[in-house]
Structure formats: C-alpha cells, structure tokens
Coordinates of C-alpha atoms and ligand atoms in Angstrom, one line a residue:
X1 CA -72.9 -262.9 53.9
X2 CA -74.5 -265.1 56.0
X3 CA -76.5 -264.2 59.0
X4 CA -78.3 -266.6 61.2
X5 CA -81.7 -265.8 62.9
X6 CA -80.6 -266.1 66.5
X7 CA -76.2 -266.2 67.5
X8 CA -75.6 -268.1 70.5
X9 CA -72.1 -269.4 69.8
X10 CA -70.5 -265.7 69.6
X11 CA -72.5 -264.9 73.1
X12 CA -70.4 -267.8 74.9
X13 CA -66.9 -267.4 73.4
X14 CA -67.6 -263.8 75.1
X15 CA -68.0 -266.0 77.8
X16 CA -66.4 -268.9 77.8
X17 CA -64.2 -269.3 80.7
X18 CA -66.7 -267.8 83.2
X19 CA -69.9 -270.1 82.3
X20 CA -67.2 -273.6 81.9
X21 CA -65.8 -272.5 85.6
X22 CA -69.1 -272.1 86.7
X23 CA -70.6 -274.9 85.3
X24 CA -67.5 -277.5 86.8
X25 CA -68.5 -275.9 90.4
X26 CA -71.9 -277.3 90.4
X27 CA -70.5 -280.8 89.0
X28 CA -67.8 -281.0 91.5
X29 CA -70.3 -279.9 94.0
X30 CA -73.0 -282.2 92.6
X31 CA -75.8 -279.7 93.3
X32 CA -77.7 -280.5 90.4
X33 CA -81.3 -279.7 91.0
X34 CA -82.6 -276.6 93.4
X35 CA -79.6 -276.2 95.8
X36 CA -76.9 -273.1 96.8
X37 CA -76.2 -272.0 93.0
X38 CA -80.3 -271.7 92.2
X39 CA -81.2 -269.9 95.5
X40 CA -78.0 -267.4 94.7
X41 CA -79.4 -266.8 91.2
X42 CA -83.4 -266.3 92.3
X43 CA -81.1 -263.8 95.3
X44 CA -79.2 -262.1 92.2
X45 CA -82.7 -261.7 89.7
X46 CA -85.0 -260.5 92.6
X47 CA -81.6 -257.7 93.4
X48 CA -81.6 -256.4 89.6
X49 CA -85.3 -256.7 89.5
X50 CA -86.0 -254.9 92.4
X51 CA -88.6 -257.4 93.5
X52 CA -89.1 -259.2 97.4
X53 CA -89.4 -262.8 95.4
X54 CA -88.0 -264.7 92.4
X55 CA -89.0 -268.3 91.9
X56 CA -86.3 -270.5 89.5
X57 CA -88.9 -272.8 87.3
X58 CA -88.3 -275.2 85.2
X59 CA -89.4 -273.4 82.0
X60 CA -91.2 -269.8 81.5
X61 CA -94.4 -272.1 80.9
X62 CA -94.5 -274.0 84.0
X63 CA -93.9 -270.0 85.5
X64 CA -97.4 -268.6 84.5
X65 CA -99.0 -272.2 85.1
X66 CA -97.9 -272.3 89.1
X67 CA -99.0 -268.6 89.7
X68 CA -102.2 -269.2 88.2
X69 CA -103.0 -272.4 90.5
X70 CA -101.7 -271.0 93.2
X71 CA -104.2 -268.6 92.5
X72 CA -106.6 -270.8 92.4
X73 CA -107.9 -270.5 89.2
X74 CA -109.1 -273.6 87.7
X75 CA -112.5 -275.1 85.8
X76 CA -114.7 -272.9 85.3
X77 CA -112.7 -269.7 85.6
X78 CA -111.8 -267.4 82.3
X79 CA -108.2 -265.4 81.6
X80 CA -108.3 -263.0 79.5
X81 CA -105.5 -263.0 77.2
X82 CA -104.0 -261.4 73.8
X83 CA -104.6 -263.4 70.8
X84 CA -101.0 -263.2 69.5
X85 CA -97.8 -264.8 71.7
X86 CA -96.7 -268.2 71.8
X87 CA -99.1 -270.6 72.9
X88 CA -97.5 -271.0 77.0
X89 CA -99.7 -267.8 77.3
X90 CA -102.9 -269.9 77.0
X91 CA -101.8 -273.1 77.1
X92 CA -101.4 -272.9 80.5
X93 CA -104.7 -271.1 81.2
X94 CA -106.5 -274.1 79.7
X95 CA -103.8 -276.7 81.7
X96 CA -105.7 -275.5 84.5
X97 CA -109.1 -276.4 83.6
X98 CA -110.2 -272.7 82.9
X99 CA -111.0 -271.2 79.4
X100 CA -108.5 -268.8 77.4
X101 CA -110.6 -265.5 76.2
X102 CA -108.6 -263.8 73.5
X103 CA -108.6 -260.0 72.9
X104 CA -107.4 -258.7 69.3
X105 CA -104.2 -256.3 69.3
X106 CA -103.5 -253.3 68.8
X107 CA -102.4 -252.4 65.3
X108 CA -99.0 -250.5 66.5
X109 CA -97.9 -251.8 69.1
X110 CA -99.1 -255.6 68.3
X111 CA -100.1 -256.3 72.1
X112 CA -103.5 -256.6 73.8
X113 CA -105.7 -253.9 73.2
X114 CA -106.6 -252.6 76.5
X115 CA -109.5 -251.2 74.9
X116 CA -111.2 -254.5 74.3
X117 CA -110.4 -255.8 77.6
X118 CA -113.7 -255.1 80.0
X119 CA -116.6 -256.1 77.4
X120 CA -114.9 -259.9 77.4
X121 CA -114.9 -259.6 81.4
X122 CA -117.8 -262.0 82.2
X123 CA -118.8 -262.9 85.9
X124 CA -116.2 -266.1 85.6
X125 CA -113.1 -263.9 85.0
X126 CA -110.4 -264.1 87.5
X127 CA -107.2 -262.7 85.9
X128 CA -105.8 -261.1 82.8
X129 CA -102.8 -262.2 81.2
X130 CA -101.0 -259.2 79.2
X131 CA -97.9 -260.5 77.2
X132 CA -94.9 -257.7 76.7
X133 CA -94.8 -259.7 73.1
X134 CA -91.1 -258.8 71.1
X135 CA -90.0 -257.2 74.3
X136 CA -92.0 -254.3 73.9
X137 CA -94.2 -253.2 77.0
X138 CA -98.2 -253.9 76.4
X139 CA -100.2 -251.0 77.9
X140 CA -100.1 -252.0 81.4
X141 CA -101.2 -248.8 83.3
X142 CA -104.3 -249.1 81.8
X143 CA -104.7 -253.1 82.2
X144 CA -104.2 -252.7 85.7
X145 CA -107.2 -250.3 85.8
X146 CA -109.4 -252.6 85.0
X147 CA -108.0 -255.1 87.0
X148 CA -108.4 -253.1 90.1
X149 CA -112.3 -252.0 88.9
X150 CA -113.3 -255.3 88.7
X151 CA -111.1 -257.2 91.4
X152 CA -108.9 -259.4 88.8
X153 CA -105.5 -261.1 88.9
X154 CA -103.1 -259.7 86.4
X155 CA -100.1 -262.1 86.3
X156 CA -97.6 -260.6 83.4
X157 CA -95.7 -262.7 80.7
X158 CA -92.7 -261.2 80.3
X159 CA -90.6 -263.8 79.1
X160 CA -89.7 -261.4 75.9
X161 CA -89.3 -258.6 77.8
X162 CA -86.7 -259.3 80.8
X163 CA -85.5 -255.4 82.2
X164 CA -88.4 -253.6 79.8
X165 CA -89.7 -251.3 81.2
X166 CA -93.2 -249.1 80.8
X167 CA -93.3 -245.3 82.5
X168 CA -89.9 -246.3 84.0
X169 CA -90.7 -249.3 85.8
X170 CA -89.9 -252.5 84.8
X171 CA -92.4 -254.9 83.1
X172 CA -93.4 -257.8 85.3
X173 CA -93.7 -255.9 88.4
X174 CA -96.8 -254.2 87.7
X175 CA -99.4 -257.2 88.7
X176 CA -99.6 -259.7 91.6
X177 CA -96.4 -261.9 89.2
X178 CA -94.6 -261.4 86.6
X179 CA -93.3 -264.6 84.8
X180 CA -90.1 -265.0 82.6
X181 CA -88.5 -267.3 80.5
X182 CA -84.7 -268.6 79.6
X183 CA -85.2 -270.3 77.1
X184 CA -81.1 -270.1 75.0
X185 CA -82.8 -267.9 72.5
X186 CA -84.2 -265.4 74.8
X187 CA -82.6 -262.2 76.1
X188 CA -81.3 -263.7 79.4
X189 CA -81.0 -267.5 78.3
X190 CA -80.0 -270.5 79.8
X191 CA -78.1 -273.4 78.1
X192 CA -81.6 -275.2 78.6
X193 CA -85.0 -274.6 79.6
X194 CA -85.4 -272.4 82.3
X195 CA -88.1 -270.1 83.5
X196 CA -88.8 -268.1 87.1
X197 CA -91.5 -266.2 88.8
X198 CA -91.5 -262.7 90.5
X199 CA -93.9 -260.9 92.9
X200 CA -93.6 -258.7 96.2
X201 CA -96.1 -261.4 97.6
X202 CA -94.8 -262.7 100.3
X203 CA -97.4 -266.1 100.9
X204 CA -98.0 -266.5 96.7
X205 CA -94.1 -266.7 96.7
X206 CA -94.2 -269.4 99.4
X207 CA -96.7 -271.5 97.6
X208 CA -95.3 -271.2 94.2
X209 CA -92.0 -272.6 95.5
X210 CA -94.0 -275.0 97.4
X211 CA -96.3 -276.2 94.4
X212 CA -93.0 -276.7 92.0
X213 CA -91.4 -278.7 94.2
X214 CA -93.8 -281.4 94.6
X215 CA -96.2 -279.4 97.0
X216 CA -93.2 -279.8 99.2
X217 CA -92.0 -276.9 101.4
X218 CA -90.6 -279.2 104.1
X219 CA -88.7 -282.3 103.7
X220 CA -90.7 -285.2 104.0
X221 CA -93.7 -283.4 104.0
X222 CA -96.0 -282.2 101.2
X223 CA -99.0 -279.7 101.4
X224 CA -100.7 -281.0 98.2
X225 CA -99.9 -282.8 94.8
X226 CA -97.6 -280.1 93.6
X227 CA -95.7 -280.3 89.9
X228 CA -91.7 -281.1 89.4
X229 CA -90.7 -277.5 88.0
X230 CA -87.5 -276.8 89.5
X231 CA -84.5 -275.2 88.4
X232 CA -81.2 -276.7 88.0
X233 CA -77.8 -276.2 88.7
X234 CA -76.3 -275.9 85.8
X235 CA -78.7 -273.7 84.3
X236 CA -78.9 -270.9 87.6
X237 CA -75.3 -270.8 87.2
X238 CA -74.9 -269.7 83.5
X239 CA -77.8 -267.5 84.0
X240 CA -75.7 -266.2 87.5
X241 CA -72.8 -265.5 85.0
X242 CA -75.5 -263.8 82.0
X243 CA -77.2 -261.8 84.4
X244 CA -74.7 -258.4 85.1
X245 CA -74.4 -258.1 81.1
X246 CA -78.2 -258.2 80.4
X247 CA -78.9 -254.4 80.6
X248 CA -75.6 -254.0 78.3
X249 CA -77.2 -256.7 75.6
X250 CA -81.0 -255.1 75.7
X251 CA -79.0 -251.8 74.8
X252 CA -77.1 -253.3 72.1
X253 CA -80.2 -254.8 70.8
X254 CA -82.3 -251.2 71.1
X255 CA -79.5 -249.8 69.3
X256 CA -79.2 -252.2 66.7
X257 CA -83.2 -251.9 66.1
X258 CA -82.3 -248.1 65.9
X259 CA -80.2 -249.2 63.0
X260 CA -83.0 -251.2 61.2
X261 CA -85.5 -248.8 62.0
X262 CA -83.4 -245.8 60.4
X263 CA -82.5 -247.7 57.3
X264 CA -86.0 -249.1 56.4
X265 CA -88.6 -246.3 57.6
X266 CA -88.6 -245.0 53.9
X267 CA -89.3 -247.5 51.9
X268 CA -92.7 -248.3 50.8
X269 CA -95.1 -251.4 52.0
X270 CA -92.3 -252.0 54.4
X271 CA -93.4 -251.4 58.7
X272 CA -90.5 -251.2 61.1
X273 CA -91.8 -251.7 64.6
X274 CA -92.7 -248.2 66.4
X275 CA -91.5 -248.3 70.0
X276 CA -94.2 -246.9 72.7
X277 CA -93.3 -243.5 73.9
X278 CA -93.4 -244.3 77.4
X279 CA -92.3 -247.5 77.0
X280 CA -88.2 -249.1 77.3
X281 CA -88.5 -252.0 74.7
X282 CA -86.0 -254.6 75.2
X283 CA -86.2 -256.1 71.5
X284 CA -86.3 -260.1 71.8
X285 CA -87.2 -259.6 68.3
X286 CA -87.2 -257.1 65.7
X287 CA -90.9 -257.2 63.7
X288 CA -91.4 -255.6 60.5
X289 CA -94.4 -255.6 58.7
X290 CA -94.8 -256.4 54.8
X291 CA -97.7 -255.3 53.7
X292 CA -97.6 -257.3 50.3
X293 CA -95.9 -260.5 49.6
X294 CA -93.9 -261.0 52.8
X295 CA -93.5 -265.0 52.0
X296 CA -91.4 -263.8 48.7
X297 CA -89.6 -261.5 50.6
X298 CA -88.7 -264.5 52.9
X299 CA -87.3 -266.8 50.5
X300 CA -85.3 -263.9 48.6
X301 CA -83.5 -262.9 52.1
X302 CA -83.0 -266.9 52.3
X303 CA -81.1 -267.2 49.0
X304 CA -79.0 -263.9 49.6
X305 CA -78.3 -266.2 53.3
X306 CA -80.2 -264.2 55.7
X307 CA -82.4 -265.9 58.3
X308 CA -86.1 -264.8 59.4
X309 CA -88.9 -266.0 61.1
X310 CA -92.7 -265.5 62.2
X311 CA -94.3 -265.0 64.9
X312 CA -96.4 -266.6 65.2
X313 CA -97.9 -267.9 61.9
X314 CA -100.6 -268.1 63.4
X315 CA -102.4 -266.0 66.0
X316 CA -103.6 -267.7 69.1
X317 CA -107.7 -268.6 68.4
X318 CA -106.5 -269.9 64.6
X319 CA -104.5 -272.5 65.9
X320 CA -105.6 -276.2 65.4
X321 CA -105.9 -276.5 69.3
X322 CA -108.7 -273.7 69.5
X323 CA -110.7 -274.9 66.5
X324 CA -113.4 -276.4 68.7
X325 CA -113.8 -273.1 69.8
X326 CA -115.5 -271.6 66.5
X327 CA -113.1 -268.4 66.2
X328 CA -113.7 -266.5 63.0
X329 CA -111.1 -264.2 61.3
X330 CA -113.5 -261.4 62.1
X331 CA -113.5 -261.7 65.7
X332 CA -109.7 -260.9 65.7
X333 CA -109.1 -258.7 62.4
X334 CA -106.2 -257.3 63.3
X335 CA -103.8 -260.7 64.6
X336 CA -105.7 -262.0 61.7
X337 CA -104.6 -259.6 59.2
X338 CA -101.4 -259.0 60.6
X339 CA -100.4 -263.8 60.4
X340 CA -99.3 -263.0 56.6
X341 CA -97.4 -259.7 57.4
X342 CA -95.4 -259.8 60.0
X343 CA -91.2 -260.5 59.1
X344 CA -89.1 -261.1 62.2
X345 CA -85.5 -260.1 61.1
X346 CA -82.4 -261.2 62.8
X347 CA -81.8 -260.0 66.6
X348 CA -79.3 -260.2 68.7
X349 CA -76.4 -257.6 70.5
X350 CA -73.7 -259.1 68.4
X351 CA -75.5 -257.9 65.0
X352 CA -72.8 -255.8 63.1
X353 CA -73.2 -252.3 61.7
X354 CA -72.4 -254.9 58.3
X355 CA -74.7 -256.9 58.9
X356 CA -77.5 -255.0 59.6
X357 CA -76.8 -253.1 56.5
X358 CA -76.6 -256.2 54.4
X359 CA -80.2 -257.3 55.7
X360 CA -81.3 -253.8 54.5
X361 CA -79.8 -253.4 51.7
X362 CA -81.4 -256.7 50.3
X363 CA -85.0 -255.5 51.5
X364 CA -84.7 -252.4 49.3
X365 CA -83.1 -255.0 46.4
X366 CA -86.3 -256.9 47.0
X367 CA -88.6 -253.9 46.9
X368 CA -86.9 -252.1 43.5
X369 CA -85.4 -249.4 45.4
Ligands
PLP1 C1 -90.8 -268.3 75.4 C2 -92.2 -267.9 75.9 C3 -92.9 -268.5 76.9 C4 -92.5 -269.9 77.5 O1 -91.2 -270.1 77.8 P1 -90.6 -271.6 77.8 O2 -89.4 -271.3 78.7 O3 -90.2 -271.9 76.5 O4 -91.5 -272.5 78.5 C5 -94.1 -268.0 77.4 N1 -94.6 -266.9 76.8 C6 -94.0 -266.3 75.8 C7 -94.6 -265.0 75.2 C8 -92.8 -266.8 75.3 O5 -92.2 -266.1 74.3

C-alpha cells in the first residue's frame, strides 16, 4: 500500500465542481488581488471565528510579521518564543530588527513551557509568541498571566491549529492577534500561499490592513512604507468554499489520531502524542516519539511505501541561522533531545481505517512485535 505524507488530490475531487465554479468567478470578474471575494472570506473566517477582525495576508509569515510592526516592536525589542516550530515564528521577530529568545518545551505536550517564560523576560521584552505547534493548544491561560503581570503583547501562531481550542475557546483569540496560515498542506489550505490575522482590536485591525497594503488605507494615499501582503482572489475563494467543512475535517483528523493513538500506545520505545485535557487539538500532524533509532524506522516505513516527516529536524536556536547566537544543546534539553525522536506520521481526514492500520501494523513489524 502506498500512503503519501499529506493527500491533497482526494480533498478536491471532494470538491471539484465548487472550487472550479468559484475560481472562474474571480477570472471572469478579474478581481485578482484584495477585492469582493477576499473581503467575503476575511467576513466568513471572523463569523466562524467568532472574532471583530480577520485580515487576508499574503502568507501566515507575513501574518505574525505585520502584527508585530504594527506593534511597534522593532531593534532593540526581545519576543519570547518556543524553541521548536517552523522558523516564521522567529524569523519574523528578527525581520523586525528585534531578537528571538527561545524557551525549551515541554516534554508532553512539545510546546513552550510556560514555566520558563518570566526568568527570560528582560526589561526589552515586549511580546511573547506561543505557537499551538501540531495543532495542539500550548498552555495559554497561563502565558497570558504573565503577559498581563508584566504588561506584554502575546500575538498567537496558530497556523497548525485553525478551530483548536484550549478550555473551550478557540486558540488565536486568547492575545491581542492570533495569526494563521493556508498554506495547501495545512488544515484550512489554499491552492497557494495564504495567511490572515485575527484580533477584537478595532485600530491594530485598521493598521494591519493598512501596513499590507502598501501603508495604504486610502487610495492614493499612504500612511507609511507598508509591505505588499495581500490576499488574492483566487485563493479567498477556495478557502470561501474550504471553510464550512473545516470543523468536519479537524474531527476526522481527531478521530483518525484516536485510531493511531489506540493501536500504538502498547508498544514499547514507541510515544503517541498525549492530547491536553483541557485542550481541543486539531491534529495538523500526528507526532510520535521513537525513543531509539527513529531514522531506521523511517526508511523501513519508506520501503513498505509509507511517507513521514520531521518536525523540525532541527529545533529553533540549532539552526544554521542562530549559530552566531552561541546556543548550547544544554540550554534547550528537551527540543534538543526530542530533534532525533520525533516521527510525524501521515495526517489527513481522508486516512482510511486501512490505512491507518497498515502504518501500524508496520511499526509493530519494525519493533518485533
Ligand atoms: C506554516 C507555518 C507558518 C507560516 O506559514 P506560511 O503561510 O508558510 O508563511 C508559521 N508558523 C508555523 C508554526 C507554521 O507551521
């Protein structure tokens, strides 16, 4: 059997006739960039989010870097941030001229340990960055405690973790933004990139649009050099057409990690991912760990067809790009630990009962069971 890492073709025959109508109206209407179908989508995400604003993006990157300018942090400043996501987390910190600080993880859950959090707060830091990595809530409750003692920004990055939710509200609407991405492989995806910001705040919301369209609010005019980050057309529209079957697909991905979970929680060295009490995880990606000889595992689930990733390789501050920075493995021994365990298996609502089966069946081959 062969089973691919991510499934976007079954996903759009589901589809098909909806996203090809809807992607002819914005030809024949030529409203390619910003426009009638992006303002319905931002109408339609803020609706299901339950939020005063959304902000259509370019990209889930650009979405964290516009709230955090338009916050005005900048050189000099520090963001706190986990030390494992995908770099857009602090990529976009240092875009703005201030410095990343990383906090270590938690070892369950595998996001920032809240517990770490104030003795990195330093008289520069502005804001704290949580990431709801795999689509399972960080411990935001407590993050925003902090935030309020010592008068920080919390902006979340929630672009795993679209409709997760933590003590029943959803993730992203706990700080002053949340920001999301649709990138194809995400759980709401676009046929491109695509990102978009939420918040209740009435004036950031004005500037963010404002910033990402060229510092533009009013044609001809422009408030200050701004970024090109819009969305387009084509992209709100499939999105449009995603969006009332996105609660439906984080089920059928819950369930199918339900399935994993239940198959591999007995046998030995192997981790399925715990899911937070509290917590509604949405599942972007199923995580196991391997406590011994993961990259084997990897290349005998290859050559029986199944697909698997990492992420990431590597944590945040062991990246190439943070080198200068003099991190040692010590300073974050959990991510560290955690690079050569971690086994993302294939995730998606169209995983079959068969499937999923296969996939385990081939982990307890692997493991002599
Ligand atoms: C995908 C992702 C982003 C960035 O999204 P793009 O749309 O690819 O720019 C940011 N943060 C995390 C945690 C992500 O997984």
């Amino acid at each position: 059997m062969n089973i691919p890492f991510v499934d976007l073709q079954t996903q759009y025959e589901f589809l098909q006739p909806d996203i090809d109508d809807a992607m002819q109206r914005v030809i024949d209407d030529t409203a390619f960039v910003r426009g009638p179908y992006v303002s319905d989508f931002e109408e339609a995400y803020a609706d299901a989010y339950g939020v005063d604003h959304c902000i259509g993006v370019a990209n889930g990157t650009d979405a964290i870097y516009v709230v955090l300018r338009m916050l005005g942090i900048g050189p000099e400043d520090e963001v706190i941030t986990t030390a494992n996501s995908w770099i857009s987390t602090s990529e976009t910190i240092g875009q703005t001229g201030a410095t990343p600080v990383f906090v270590d993880v938690e070892p369950d859950y595998y996001n920032i340990d809240v517990d770490q959090i104030e003795r990195k707060i330093s008289e520069d830091t502005k804001a704290i960055i949580p990431v709801h990595l795999y689509g399972q809530p960080a411990e935001i409750d407590k993050v925003m405690e902090i935030a309020d003692d010592y008068d920080l920004y919390v902006i979340e990055d929630a672009a795993q973790a679209h409709f997760a939710e933590y003590d029943g509200k959803r993730v992203g609407t706990f700080g002053i933004a949340g920001t999301f991405s649709f990138y194809p492989g995400k759980n709401l995806g676009a046929y491109g990139d695509a990102g978009a910001i939420v918040t209740d705040d009435d004036e950031l919301a004005r500037q963010c649009r404002m910033f990402s369209d060229h510092g533009s609010s009013e044609k001809g005019e422009h408030e200050i050099e701004g970024i090109n980050s819009r969305l387009d057309g084509l992209q709100a529209v499939v999105l449009s057409v995603k969006l009332p079957h996105i609660l439906g697909w984080n089920q059928a991905r819950y369930d199918n990690a339900q399935k994993y979970t239940e198959r591999l929680k007995d046998i030995p060295g192997i981790i399925p991912p715990p899911v937070r009490p509290n917590a509604r995880h949405v599942f972007h990606l199923y995580v196991i760990r391997v406590e011994d000889g993961r990259d084997e595992l990897q290349n005998f689930l290859e050559n029986r067809g199944i697909s698997t990733s990492i992420h990431y390789p590597k944590a945040l501050p062991f990246l190439k790009a943070y080198e200068h920075r003099g991190f040692q493995s010590s300073d974050f021994p959990v991510a560290y630990n955690y690079q050569d365990q971690i086994l993302s298996l294939p995730m998606y609502p169209e995983l079959t009962e068969d499937m999923i089966e296969y996939v385990t069946s081939s982990i307890r081959d692997w493991v002599g069971m």
